[in-house]
Amino acid sequence: MIDVLGIGFGPSNLSLAIQLKELAFFNDKKVRFFEKKKSFSWQPGLLLPNTNLQIHFLKDLVTLINPKSPFTFINYLKEQGRLSDFINLNVSYPSRMEFNDYLFWAANKFEDIVSYNSYITDIEPKYDVNQVSHFKVTYVHDNIPNEIETRHLVIASGRSPKIPSAFFQIYDGINVIHSDQFTKSEVHKIASENNLKDHKIAIIGAGQSAAEIFLYLLESKNPNLKVVNFIRQFGYSPADSSSFRNKVFDPDFVDVFYNLPSEAKNNILESLLNTNYSVVDPDLISKIFTKLYHMQHFDRSNNGAIVSLSEIKNVIRNSENKIEIEYSSKINSKVEKQEFDYIVLATGFEQAFLYKKYFNKFKDIIHYGNDSNLEVNRDYSIKFKKCSEAKLFLQGYSEMNHGIADTLLSVMANRAFTIATSLIGGNKN
Ligand SMILES: Cc1cc2nc3c(=O)[nH]c(=O)nc-3n(C[C@H](O)[C@H](O)[C@H](O)COP(=O)(O)OP(=O)(O)OC[C@H]3O[C@@H](n4cnc5c(N)ncnc54)[C@H](O)[C@@H]3O)c2cc1C
């Protein structure tokens, strides 16, 4: 049996690996991480050129806990020989390409404890008398099923693409894709070609991913792409990342939030939605407006359009394999139809899969709080009904308990440190 198993090796568990290393946990404990991808990459489906990180680079894997660590973004720049150049760039929010490269650089230093191509399929709690003593984890490595036992578990497997119900029937991952698959999709391929055939693409959604894909397609090499972005609200809403608002992403705010009554938590989460959900970086909004202005008034092109205040009513695939979207206007309820070759659902992510996928065998021992949300301790371990020797930690699934920063990178280093300290025995819950 090993001591700790991490499910997923994205930024969250990478940060945990760093904290554990720096706390000398590996000296006498066995730790492994299982990652389904073949090698490390951060959100590869949306790793587009000219897209930036949406947090300050000092909120990297470790700086907020240990600015002297060799795993800081600054040390990465120094090792790459471009610290001075980066300073001259004068940016706080580097490109996502560069941040991905930083994460890849850090992840490579943990090759010996990460099994890539390893996909977790099931978790089963094991008991010693009445206590959960450890977990049996089933996984598939290089297509071969296997099992491993671990004292503690840390789930950081990210969230799943959200597919709106109107698209359930026709979603195929080919003509109808989620934004999560964008760079690997046919739409991305045809946008990179100087193709003579006309293609019409709909983007559904009004968040950062929708806006990034929309601009990418408007600027594509292919002059024959027609792109329509369907938006429920009136145009894009700007993300509020002003200084006072940004304090909600401070690690200290997690303590404040965690100790609030659930009604206050709900109110705060609701009032802060425009810091993260269905909002777009104001610079990107300006770029899109400028691009459409030039297309419309100088290029005399109608290849890009935003259909604001629209509600998707019905979606069907017709006999010519085109996708017909029927939508109504929120202004006058008028119903219209348009036909598309491809649909990109930039409709966000959800975590409901966590319960369905991993917690089938936990029904009797998991504590659900108000609103049937999973109750999570301050150290990010799940509250079990009975006291347990084994702990199951969650990274990125505790927005309702720990606040809006939980699904983002902002508190990643502090969260990983809290978990690492708890694994060592420093935190009691
Ligand atoms: C395009 C995009 C840009 C973003 N930009 C920012 C940003 O600028 N700032 C910010 O704060 N947040 C951003 N986010 C939010 C994002 O959630 C975090 O950046 C970050 O990726 C969270 O890290 P994670 O390790 O928790 O999850 P993930 O990065 O999703 O990593 C989870 C890992 O688990 C693996 N996995 C999943 N299931 C299994 C399984 N069953 N078995 C084994 N492995 C599994 C996955 O392959 C993946 O590598 C962005 C999100 C997206 C989609």
CSV table of C-alpha atoms and ligand atoms in Angstrom, one decimal:
chain,number,residue,atom,x,y,z
A,1,MET,CA,0.0,0.0,0.0
A,2,ILE,CA,1.2,3.5,-0.8
A,3,ASP,CA,0.7,6.6,1.4
A,4,VAL,CA,-0.8,9.1,-1.0
A,5,LEU,CA,-2.3,8.7,-4.4
A,6,GLY,CA,-3.2,11.8,-6.5
A,7,ILE,CA,-5.8,11.5,-9.2
A,8,GLY,CA,-4.9,13.8,-12.1
A,9,PHE,CA,-1.7,15.6,-12.6
A,10,GLY,CA,-2.8,19.1,-13.6
A,11,PRO,CA,-1.6,22.3,-11.8
A,12,SER,CA,-3.3,21.4,-8.5
A,13,ASN,CA,-1.6,18.1,-7.9
A,14,LEU,CA,1.6,19.4,-9.4
A,15,SER,CA,1.6,22.1,-6.8
A,16,LEU,CA,0.9,19.5,-4.1
A,17,ALA,CA,3.9,17.4,-5.4
A,18,ILE,CA,6.0,20.5,-4.9
A,19,GLN,CA,4.8,21.2,-1.4
A,20,LEU,CA,5.3,17.6,-0.4
A,21,LYS,CA,8.8,17.6,-1.8
A,22,GLU,CA,9.7,20.8,0.0
A,23,LEU,CA,8.3,19.4,3.3
A,24,ALA,CA,10.5,16.3,2.8
A,25,PHE,CA,7.5,14.1,2.7
A,26,PHE,CA,9.0,11.9,0.0
A,27,ASN,CA,11.9,10.9,2.3
A,28,ASP,CA,9.9,8.2,4.0
A,29,LYS,CA,6.5,8.1,2.3
A,30,LYS,CA,5.4,6.6,-1.0
A,31,VAL,CA,3.4,8.9,-3.3
A,32,ARG,CA,2.1,8.5,-6.8
A,33,PHE,CA,0.1,10.5,-9.2
A,34,PHE,CA,-2.0,9.0,-12.0
A,35,GLU,CA,-2.7,11.2,-15.1
A,36,LYS,CA,-4.8,10.1,-18.0
A,37,LYS,CA,-2.9,12.2,-20.6
A,38,LYS,CA,0.2,10.8,-22.3
A,39,SER,CA,2.3,13.7,-21.0
A,40,PHE,CA,1.8,16.9,-19.0
A,41,SER,CA,-0.2,19.7,-20.6
A,42,TRP,CA,-2.4,22.4,-19.2
A,43,GLN,CA,-5.9,22.9,-20.8
A,44,PRO,CA,-4.4,21.9,-24.2
A,45,GLY,CA,-7.8,22.1,-26.0
A,46,LEU,CA,-7.8,25.9,-25.6
A,47,LEU,CA,-4.1,26.7,-25.7
A,48,LEU,CA,-4.5,29.3,-28.4
A,49,PRO,CA,-1.9,31.9,-29.5
A,50,ASN,CA,-2.5,35.4,-28.1
A,51,THR,CA,-4.3,34.2,-25.0
A,52,ASN,CA,-3.2,35.2,-21.6
A,53,LEU,CA,-3.2,33.9,-18.1
A,54,GLN,CA,-6.0,35.5,-16.1
A,55,ILE,CA,-4.1,35.8,-12.8
A,56,HIS,CA,-0.8,37.4,-11.8
A,57,PHE,CA,2.2,35.2,-12.5
A,58,LEU,CA,3.2,35.4,-8.8
A,59,LYS,CA,0.2,33.2,-8.1
A,60,ASP,CA,2.2,30.4,-9.6
A,61,LEU,CA,2.7,26.8,-8.2
A,62,VAL,CA,4.5,27.9,-5.1
A,63,THR,CA,5.5,31.6,-4.6
A,64,LEU,CA,2.7,32.5,-2.2
A,65,ILE,CA,3.9,29.8,0.2
A,66,ASN,CA,7.7,29.8,-0.5
A,67,PRO,CA,9.0,32.6,-2.8
A,68,LYS,CA,12.5,31.1,-2.4
A,69,SER,CA,11.4,27.8,-3.9
A,70,PRO,CA,13.3,26.5,-7.1
A,71,PHE,CA,9.8,25.9,-8.6
A,72,THR,CA,8.7,29.6,-8.9
A,73,PHE,CA,7.8,31.1,-12.3
A,74,ILE,CA,10.7,33.5,-11.8
A,75,ASN,CA,13.2,30.7,-11.4
A,76,TYR,CA,11.7,29.1,-14.5
A,77,LEU,CA,12.4,32.3,-16.4
A,78,LYS,CA,15.9,32.5,-15.0
A,79,GLU,CA,16.6,28.9,-16.0
A,80,GLN,CA,15.3,29.6,-19.5
A,81,GLY,CA,17.7,32.5,-19.7
A,82,ARG,CA,14.9,35.1,-20.3
A,83,LEU,CA,14.3,36.8,-17.0
A,84,SER,CA,15.5,40.2,-18.3
A,85,ASP,CA,13.5,39.9,-21.5
A,86,PHE,CA,10.4,39.0,-19.4
A,87,ILE,CA,10.9,42.0,-17.2
A,88,ASN,CA,11.1,44.2,-20.4
A,89,LEU,CA,7.8,42.6,-21.6
A,90,ASN,CA,6.2,44.5,-18.7
A,91,VAL,CA,3.4,42.1,-18.1
A,92,SER,CA,1.8,40.6,-15.0
A,93,TYR,CA,-0.4,38.2,-16.9
A,94,PRO,CA,1.9,36.2,-19.2
A,95,SER,CA,0.7,34.2,-22.2
A,96,ARG,CA,-1.0,30.9,-21.5
A,97,MET,CA,1.5,29.2,-23.8
A,98,GLU,CA,4.4,30.5,-21.6
A,99,PHE,CA,2.5,29.5,-18.4
A,100,ASN,CA,1.9,26.0,-19.9
A,101,ASP,CA,5.6,25.7,-20.6
A,102,TYR,CA,6.4,26.7,-17.0
A,103,LEU,CA,4.0,24.0,-15.7
A,104,PHE,CA,5.5,21.5,-18.1
A,105,TRP,CA,9.0,22.4,-16.9
A,106,ALA,CA,8.0,21.9,-13.3
A,107,ALA,CA,6.1,18.7,-14.0
A,108,ASN,CA,9.1,17.2,-15.7
A,109,LYS,CA,10.9,17.3,-12.4
A,110,PHE,CA,8.4,14.7,-11.0
A,111,GLU,CA,8.6,12.1,-13.8
A,112,ASP,CA,9.5,9.4,-11.3
A,113,ILE,CA,6.3,9.7,-9.3
A,114,VAL,CA,3.8,10.3,-12.1
A,115,SER,CA,2.2,7.5,-14.2
A,116,TYR,CA,1.0,9.1,-17.4
A,117,ASN,CA,-1.5,7.2,-19.6
A,118,SER,CA,-3.2,6.1,-16.4
A,119,TYR,CA,-6.9,6.6,-16.0
A,120,ILE,CA,-8.7,6.1,-12.7
A,121,THR,CA,-12.0,4.2,-13.1
A,122,ASP,CA,-13.2,3.5,-9.6
A,123,ILE,CA,-12.5,4.2,-5.9
A,124,GLU,CA,-13.6,1.9,-3.1
A,125,PRO,CA,-13.3,2.8,0.6
A,126,LYS,CA,-11.9,-0.1,2.7
A,127,TYR,CA,-12.8,-0.5,6.4
A,128,ASP,CA,-11.0,-1.6,9.6
A,129,VAL,CA,-13.9,-2.2,12.0
A,130,ASN,CA,-16.0,1.0,11.4
A,131,GLN,CA,-13.3,3.3,10.2
A,132,VAL,CA,-12.2,3.9,6.6
A,133,SER,CA,-8.7,2.6,6.7
A,134,HIS,CA,-7.6,3.0,3.1
A,135,PHE,CA,-8.9,3.1,-0.5
A,136,LYS,CA,-8.7,0.6,-3.3
A,137,VAL,CA,-8.3,2.4,-6.6
A,138,THR,CA,-8.9,0.8,-10.0
A,139,TYR,CA,-7.2,2.3,-13.0
A,140,VAL,CA,-6.3,1.5,-16.6
A,141,HIS,CA,-2.6,2.0,-17.6
A,142,ASP,CA,-1.7,1.6,-21.3
A,143,ASN,CA,-5.1,-0.1,-21.7
A,144,ILE,CA,-4.4,-2.7,-19.0
A,145,PRO,CA,-6.7,-2.6,-15.9
A,146,ASN,CA,-5.0,-2.7,-12.6
A,147,GLU,CA,-5.6,-1.9,-8.9
A,148,ILE,CA,-3.6,-0.1,-6.2
A,149,GLU,CA,-4.2,0.5,-2.5
A,150,THR,CA,-3.5,3.9,-0.8
A,151,ARG,CA,-3.9,5.3,2.7
A,152,HIS,CA,-4.9,8.8,1.4
A,153,LEU,CA,-6.3,10.1,-1.8
A,154,VAL,CA,-6.2,13.5,-3.4
A,155,ILE,CA,-8.6,14.0,-6.3
A,156,ALA,CA,-7.7,16.9,-8.6
A,157,SER,CA,-9.0,15.6,-11.9
A,158,GLY,CA,-10.6,18.9,-13.1
A,159,ARG,CA,-14.1,19.5,-14.3
A,160,SER,CA,-16.1,18.0,-17.2
A,161,PRO,CA,-17.4,19.9,-20.2
A,162,LYS,CA,-21.0,21.1,-19.7
A,163,ILE,CA,-23.3,20.2,-22.7
A,164,PRO,CA,-26.6,22.1,-22.7
A,165,SER,CA,-29.6,19.8,-22.9
A,166,ALA,CA,-30.7,21.2,-26.4
A,167,PHE,CA,-27.4,19.7,-27.8
A,168,PHE,CA,-27.5,16.2,-26.1
A,169,GLN,CA,-28.9,14.4,-29.1
A,170,ILE,CA,-26.6,15.8,-31.7
A,171,TYR,CA,-23.3,16.2,-29.7
A,172,ASP,CA,-20.8,14.0,-31.5
A,173,GLY,CA,-17.4,15.5,-30.8
A,174,ILE,CA,-16.9,16.1,-34.6
A,175,ASN,CA,-19.4,18.6,-36.0
A,176,VAL,CA,-20.6,19.5,-32.5
A,177,ILE,CA,-17.7,19.9,-30.1
A,178,HIS,CA,-17.1,21.5,-26.7
A,179,SER,CA,-14.6,24.3,-26.4
A,180,ASP,CA,-12.4,22.0,-24.4
A,181,GLN,CA,-11.6,20.0,-27.6
A,182,PHE,CA,-11.1,23.1,-29.8
A,183,THR,CA,-7.4,22.8,-30.8
A,184,LYS,CA,-7.8,19.1,-31.7
A,185,SER,CA,-11.0,19.7,-33.7
A,186,GLU,CA,-11.8,19.8,-37.4
A,187,VAL,CA,-13.0,23.4,-36.9
A,188,HIS,CA,-9.6,24.4,-35.7
A,189,LYS,CA,-8.0,22.6,-38.6
A,190,ILE,CA,-10.1,24.3,-41.3
A,191,ALA,CA,-9.5,27.6,-39.7
A,192,SER,CA,-5.7,27.1,-40.1
A,193,GLU,CA,-6.1,26.3,-43.9
A,194,ASN,CA,-6.5,28.5,-46.8
A,195,ASN,CA,-9.5,26.5,-47.8
A,196,LEU,CA,-11.8,27.6,-50.6
A,197,LYS,CA,-15.0,25.9,-49.3
A,198,ASP,CA,-17.5,27.9,-47.2
A,199,HIS,CA,-18.0,26.8,-43.7
A,200,LYS,CA,-20.4,28.2,-41.2
A,201,ILE,CA,-19.7,27.9,-37.5
A,202,ALA,CA,-21.8,28.7,-34.4
A,203,ILE,CA,-20.2,29.4,-31.1
A,204,ILE,CA,-22.6,29.1,-28.1
A,205,GLY,CA,-21.7,31.0,-25.0
A,206,ALA,CA,-20.6,34.4,-23.7
A,207,GLY,CA,-17.6,33.6,-21.5
A,208,GLN,CA,-13.9,34.0,-22.0
A,209,SER,CA,-13.5,30.7,-24.0
A,210,ALA,CA,-16.4,31.7,-26.4
A,211,ALA,CA,-14.8,35.1,-27.0
A,212,GLU,CA,-11.3,33.7,-27.5
A,213,ILE,CA,-12.5,31.1,-30.0
A,214,PHE,CA,-14.7,33.8,-31.8
A,215,LEU,CA,-11.7,36.1,-32.2
A,216,TYR,CA,-9.4,33.2,-33.2
A,217,LEU,CA,-11.9,32.2,-36.0
A,218,LEU,CA,-12.5,35.8,-37.1
A,219,GLU,CA,-8.7,36.2,-37.5
A,220,SER,CA,-8.2,32.8,-39.1
A,221,LYS,CA,-6.3,32.1,-42.3
A,222,ASN,CA,-9.4,30.8,-44.0
A,223,PRO,CA,-11.3,33.7,-45.7
A,224,ASN,CA,-14.4,31.6,-46.2
A,225,LEU,CA,-15.4,31.0,-42.6
A,226,LYS,CA,-18.7,32.5,-41.4
A,227,VAL,CA,-18.8,32.7,-37.6
A,228,VAL,CA,-21.8,33.5,-35.4
A,229,ASN,CA,-21.6,33.8,-31.6
A,230,PHE,CA,-25.0,33.2,-29.9
A,231,ILE,CA,-25.2,35.1,-26.6
A,232,ARG,CA,-28.0,35.1,-24.1
A,233,GLN,CA,-27.2,38.5,-22.6
A,234,PHE,CA,-26.7,41.9,-24.4
A,235,GLY,CA,-23.2,41.6,-25.7
A,236,TYR,CA,-20.3,40.3,-23.6
A,237,SER,CA,-20.0,41.2,-19.9
A,238,PRO,CA,-16.6,42.4,-18.8
A,239,ALA,CA,-14.8,40.4,-16.1
A,240,ASP,CA,-14.3,42.4,-13.0
A,241,SER,CA,-10.7,42.0,-11.9
A,242,SER,CA,-10.4,45.4,-10.2
A,243,SER,CA,-8.2,45.5,-7.1
A,244,PHE,CA,-10.8,45.5,-4.4
A,245,ARG,CA,-12.8,42.8,-6.1
A,246,ASN,CA,-9.7,40.7,-6.6
A,247,LYS,CA,-9.2,40.4,-2.9
A,248,VAL,CA,-11.8,37.6,-3.0
A,249,PHE,CA,-9.1,35.5,-4.6
A,250,ASP,CA,-6.7,36.1,-1.8
A,251,PRO,CA,-5.7,33.0,0.2
A,252,ASP,CA,-6.7,34.8,3.5
A,253,PHE,CA,-10.3,35.2,2.2
A,254,VAL,CA,-10.7,31.4,2.2
A,255,ASP,CA,-10.7,31.4,6.0
A,256,VAL,CA,-13.2,34.2,6.1
A,257,PHE,CA,-15.5,32.5,3.6
A,258,TYR,CA,-15.1,29.0,5.1
A,259,ASN,CA,-16.4,30.2,8.5
A,260,LEU,CA,-19.5,32.0,7.1
A,261,PRO,CA,-23.0,30.5,7.5
A,262,SER,CA,-24.2,28.9,4.2
A,263,GLU,CA,-26.7,31.6,3.4
A,264,ALA,CA,-24.0,34.3,3.5
A,265,LYS,CA,-21.8,32.0,1.4
A,266,ASN,CA,-24.5,31.8,-1.3
A,267,ASN,CA,-25.0,35.5,-1.2
A,268,ILE,CA,-21.3,36.2,-1.6
A,269,LEU,CA,-20.9,33.7,-4.4
A,270,GLU,CA,-23.8,35.1,-6.3
A,271,SER,CA,-22.6,38.7,-5.9
A,272,LEU,CA,-19.2,37.7,-7.2
A,273,LEU,CA,-20.2,35.8,-10.3
A,274,ASN,CA,-18.9,38.5,-12.6
A,275,THR,CA,-15.4,37.9,-11.4
A,276,ASN,CA,-15.3,34.5,-13.1
A,277,TYR,CA,-18.5,33.2,-14.8
A,278,SER,CA,-19.8,34.2,-18.2
A,279,VAL,CA,-17.5,37.2,-18.3
A,280,VAL,CA,-14.8,38.3,-20.7
A,281,ASP,CA,-11.5,40.1,-20.2
A,282,PRO,CA,-12.3,43.8,-21.2
A,283,ASP,CA,-9.2,43.9,-23.6
A,284,LEU,CA,-10.5,41.0,-25.5
A,285,ILE,CA,-14.0,42.6,-25.8
A,286,SER,CA,-12.3,45.7,-27.3
A,287,LYS,CA,-10.3,43.5,-29.7
A,288,ILE,CA,-13.4,41.7,-30.9
A,289,PHE,CA,-15.3,44.9,-31.4
A,290,THR,CA,-12.4,46.5,-33.4
A,291,LYS,CA,-12.1,43.4,-35.6
A,292,LEU,CA,-15.9,43.3,-36.3
A,293,TYR,CA,-15.8,47.1,-37.0
A,294,HIS,CA,-13.0,46.6,-39.6
A,295,MET,CA,-14.7,43.6,-41.2
A,296,GLN,CA,-18.0,45.4,-41.5
A,297,HIS,CA,-16.8,48.9,-42.6
A,298,PHE,CA,-13.6,48.3,-44.5
A,299,ASP,CA,-13.5,44.7,-45.7
A,300,ARG,CA,-17.3,44.8,-46.4
A,301,SER,CA,-17.5,41.3,-44.9
A,302,ASN,CA,-20.4,39.8,-43.0
A,303,ASN,CA,-18.3,36.8,-41.9
A,304,GLY,CA,-18.6,37.6,-38.2
A,305,ALA,CA,-21.8,38.2,-36.2
A,306,ILE,CA,-22.9,38.3,-32.6
A,307,VAL,CA,-26.6,37.3,-32.0
A,308,SER,CA,-27.2,38.9,-28.6
A,309,LEU,CA,-30.2,38.3,-26.3
A,310,SER,CA,-30.9,35.0,-28.0
A,311,GLU,CA,-32.3,31.8,-26.5
A,312,ILE,CA,-31.6,28.5,-28.3
A,313,LYS,CA,-34.9,26.7,-28.7
A,314,ASN,CA,-34.2,23.6,-30.8
A,315,VAL,CA,-31.3,22.0,-32.5
A,316,ILE,CA,-31.5,19.3,-35.2
A,317,ARG,CA,-29.2,17.6,-37.7
A,318,ASN,CA,-30.8,17.8,-41.1
A,319,SER,CA,-30.6,15.4,-44.1
A,320,GLU,CA,-27.6,17.2,-45.4
A,321,ASN,CA,-25.7,16.7,-42.1
A,322,LYS,CA,-26.0,20.4,-41.4
A,323,ILE,CA,-27.0,21.5,-37.9
A,324,GLU,CA,-30.1,23.8,-37.7
A,325,ILE,CA,-30.4,26.1,-34.7
A,326,GLU,CA,-33.7,27.5,-33.9
A,327,TYR,CA,-33.5,30.5,-31.6
A,328,SER,CA,-35.8,33.2,-30.2
A,329,SER,CA,-35.0,36.8,-29.5
A,330,LYS,CA,-35.5,37.9,-25.9
A,331,ILE,CA,-36.6,41.4,-27.2
A,332,ASN,CA,-39.6,40.4,-29.4
A,333,SER,CA,-39.8,36.6,-29.0
A,334,LYS,CA,-39.4,36.3,-32.8
A,335,VAL,CA,-38.2,32.8,-33.7
A,336,GLU,CA,-35.5,32.4,-36.4
A,337,LYS,CA,-33.4,29.6,-37.8
A,338,GLN,CA,-29.8,29.3,-39.1
A,339,GLU,CA,-27.9,26.4,-40.6
A,340,PHE,CA,-24.3,25.5,-39.6
A,341,ASP,CA,-21.6,23.1,-40.5
A,342,TYR,CA,-20.0,23.1,-37.0
A,343,ILE,CA,-21.1,24.1,-33.5
A,344,VAL,CA,-18.6,25.0,-30.7
A,345,LEU,CA,-20.2,24.8,-27.2
A,346,ALA,CA,-18.3,27.2,-25.1
A,347,THR,CA,-20.7,26.4,-22.3
A,348,GLY,CA,-18.4,25.9,-19.4
A,349,PHE,CA,-17.7,23.0,-17.1
A,350,GLU,CA,-19.4,21.1,-14.3
A,351,GLN,CA,-18.4,18.9,-11.5
A,352,ALA,CA,-21.4,16.7,-11.1
A,353,PHE,CA,-19.4,13.8,-12.6
A,354,LEU,CA,-17.4,13.6,-9.3
A,355,TYR,CA,-20.3,12.0,-7.5
A,356,LYS,CA,-21.4,9.8,-10.5
A,357,LYS,CA,-17.9,8.7,-11.4
A,358,TYR,CA,-16.0,8.2,-8.1
A,359,PHE,CA,-18.4,8.2,-5.2
A,360,ASN,CA,-20.8,5.4,-6.0
A,361,LYS,CA,-19.4,3.3,-3.2
A,362,PHE,CA,-19.3,6.2,-0.7
A,363,LYS,CA,-23.0,6.8,-0.3
A,364,ASP,CA,-23.2,5.6,3.3
A,365,ILE,CA,-20.2,7.4,4.6
A,366,ILE,CA,-20.2,10.8,2.9
A,367,HIS,CA,-21.7,13.8,4.7
A,368,TYR,CA,-23.9,16.1,2.6
A,369,GLY,CA,-24.7,19.5,4.0
A,370,ASN,CA,-27.5,21.9,3.1
A,371,ASP,CA,-28.4,22.0,-0.7
A,372,SER,CA,-27.0,18.4,-0.9
A,373,ASN,CA,-23.5,19.8,-1.3
A,374,LEU,CA,-20.6,17.7,-0.2
A,375,GLU,CA,-19.3,18.8,3.2
A,376,VAL,CA,-15.6,19.5,3.0
A,377,ASN,CA,-13.3,20.2,6.0
A,378,ARG,CA,-11.1,23.3,6.1
A,379,ASP,CA,-8.1,21.1,5.1
A,380,TYR,CA,-10.0,20.1,1.9
A,381,SER,CA,-10.7,16.5,3.1
A,382,ILE,CA,-14.2,15.2,2.8
A,383,LYS,CA,-16.2,15.0,6.0
A,384,PHE,CA,-17.0,11.3,6.5
A,385,LYS,CA,-19.8,10.3,8.8
A,386,LYS,CA,-17.5,8.3,11.0
A,387,CYS,CA,-14.0,9.3,12.1
A,388,SER,CA,-11.5,7.9,9.6
A,389,GLU,CA,-7.8,7.1,9.5
A,390,ALA,CA,-7.8,7.6,5.8
A,391,LYS,CA,-8.4,11.0,4.2
A,392,LEU,CA,-9.8,11.9,0.8
A,393,PHE,CA,-8.9,15.4,-0.3
A,394,LEU,CA,-10.5,17.4,-3.0
A,395,GLN,CA,-8.7,20.1,-5.1
A,396,GLY,CA,-11.0,22.3,-7.1
A,397,TYR,CA,-14.5,21.0,-6.1
A,398,SER,CA,-15.2,23.0,-3.0
A,399,GLU,CA,-16.4,26.4,-4.2
A,400,MET,CA,-19.5,26.2,-1.9
A,401,ASN,CA,-17.3,25.6,1.1
A,402,HIS,CA,-14.0,27.4,0.3
A,403,GLY,CA,-15.1,30.2,-2.0
A,404,ILE,CA,-15.0,31.2,-5.7
A,405,ALA,CA,-11.2,30.9,-6.0
A,406,ASP,CA,-11.4,27.2,-5.5
A,407,THR,CA,-11.8,26.2,-9.2
A,408,LEU,CA,-9.0,28.6,-10.2
A,409,LEU,CA,-5.2,28.9,-9.9
A,410,SER,CA,-5.3,31.8,-7.3
A,411,VAL,CA,-5.3,29.7,-4.1
A,412,MET,CA,-3.6,26.6,-5.6
A,413,ALA,CA,-0.3,26.9,-3.8
A,414,ASN,CA,-2.0,27.6,-0.4
A,415,ARG,CA,-4.5,24.8,-0.9
A,416,ALA,CA,-1.8,22.4,-1.7
A,417,PHE,CA,0.2,23.5,1.3
A,418,THR,CA,-2.8,23.0,3.6
A,419,ILE,CA,-3.3,19.5,2.2
A,420,ALA,CA,0.4,18.7,2.5
A,421,THR,CA,0.5,19.8,6.1
A,422,SER,CA,-2.5,17.8,6.9
A,423,LEU,CA,-0.9,14.7,5.3
A,424,ILE,CA,2.1,15.2,7.5
A,425,GLY,CA,-0.2,15.4,10.5
A,426,GLY,CA,-0.2,19.2,11.1
A,427,ASN,CA,-3.9,19.8,10.7
A,428,LYS,CA,-6.6,18.2,12.7
A,429,ASN,CA,-10.3,18.3,11.6
B,1,LIG,C1,-8.9,27.4,-21.2
B,1,LIG,C2,-8.8,27.6,-19.7
B,1,LIG,C3,-8.1,28.6,-19.2
B,1,LIG,C4,-8.0,28.8,-17.8
B,1,LIG,N1,-7.2,29.9,-17.4
B,1,LIG,C5,-7.2,30.1,-16.1
B,1,LIG,C6,-6.4,31.3,-15.6
B,1,LIG,O1,-5.8,32.0,-16.4
B,1,LIG,N2,-6.4,31.5,-14.3
B,1,LIG,C7,-7.0,30.7,-13.4
B,1,LIG,O2,-7.0,30.9,-12.2
B,1,LIG,N3,-7.7,29.6,-13.8
B,1,LIG,C8,-7.8,29.3,-15.1
B,1,LIG,N4,-8.6,28.2,-15.6
B,1,LIG,C9,-9.3,27.4,-14.6
B,1,LIG,C10,-8.6,26.0,-14.5
B,1,LIG,O3,-9.5,25.2,-13.8
B,1,LIG,C11,-7.3,26.0,-13.7
B,1,LIG,O4,-6.5,26.8,-14.5
B,1,LIG,C12,-6.5,24.7,-13.6
B,1,LIG,O5,-6.5,24.0,-14.8
B,1,LIG,C13,-7.0,23.8,-12.5
B,1,LIG,O6,-6.1,22.8,-12.3
B,1,LIG,P1,-6.4,21.3,-11.8
B,1,LIG,O7,-5.2,20.6,-11.7
B,1,LIG,O8,-7.3,21.4,-10.6
B,1,LIG,O9,-7.4,20.7,-13.0
B,1,LIG,P2,-7.0,20.4,-14.5
B,1,LIG,O10,-6.1,21.4,-15.1
B,1,LIG,O11,-8.3,20.2,-15.2
B,1,LIG,O12,-6.2,19.0,-14.4
B,1,LIG,C14,-6.9,17.8,-14.1
B,1,LIG,C15,-6.1,16.7,-14.6
B,1,LIG,O13,-6.7,15.4,-14.3
B,1,LIG,C16,-6.6,14.5,-15.3
B,1,LIG,N5,-7.7,13.5,-15.1
B,1,LIG,C17,-9.0,13.7,-15.2
B,1,LIG,N6,-9.7,12.6,-15.0
B,1,LIG,C18,-8.8,11.7,-14.7
B,1,LIG,C19,-8.8,10.3,-14.3
B,1,LIG,N7,-10.0,9.6,-14.2
B,1,LIG,N8,-7.7,9.6,-14.1
B,1,LIG,C20,-6.5,10.2,-14.3
B,1,LIG,N9,-6.4,11.5,-14.6
B,1,LIG,C21,-7.5,12.2,-14.8
B,1,LIG,C22,-6.8,15.4,-16.6
B,1,LIG,O14,-6.3,14.8,-17.7
B,1,LIG,C23,-6.0,16.7,-16.2
B,1,LIG,O15,-4.7,16.6,-16.6
B,1,LIG,C24,-8.7,28.0,-16.9
B,1,LIG,C25,-9.5,27.0,-17.4
B,1,LIG,C26,-9.6,26.8,-18.8
B,1,LIG,C27,-10.5,25.7,-19.3
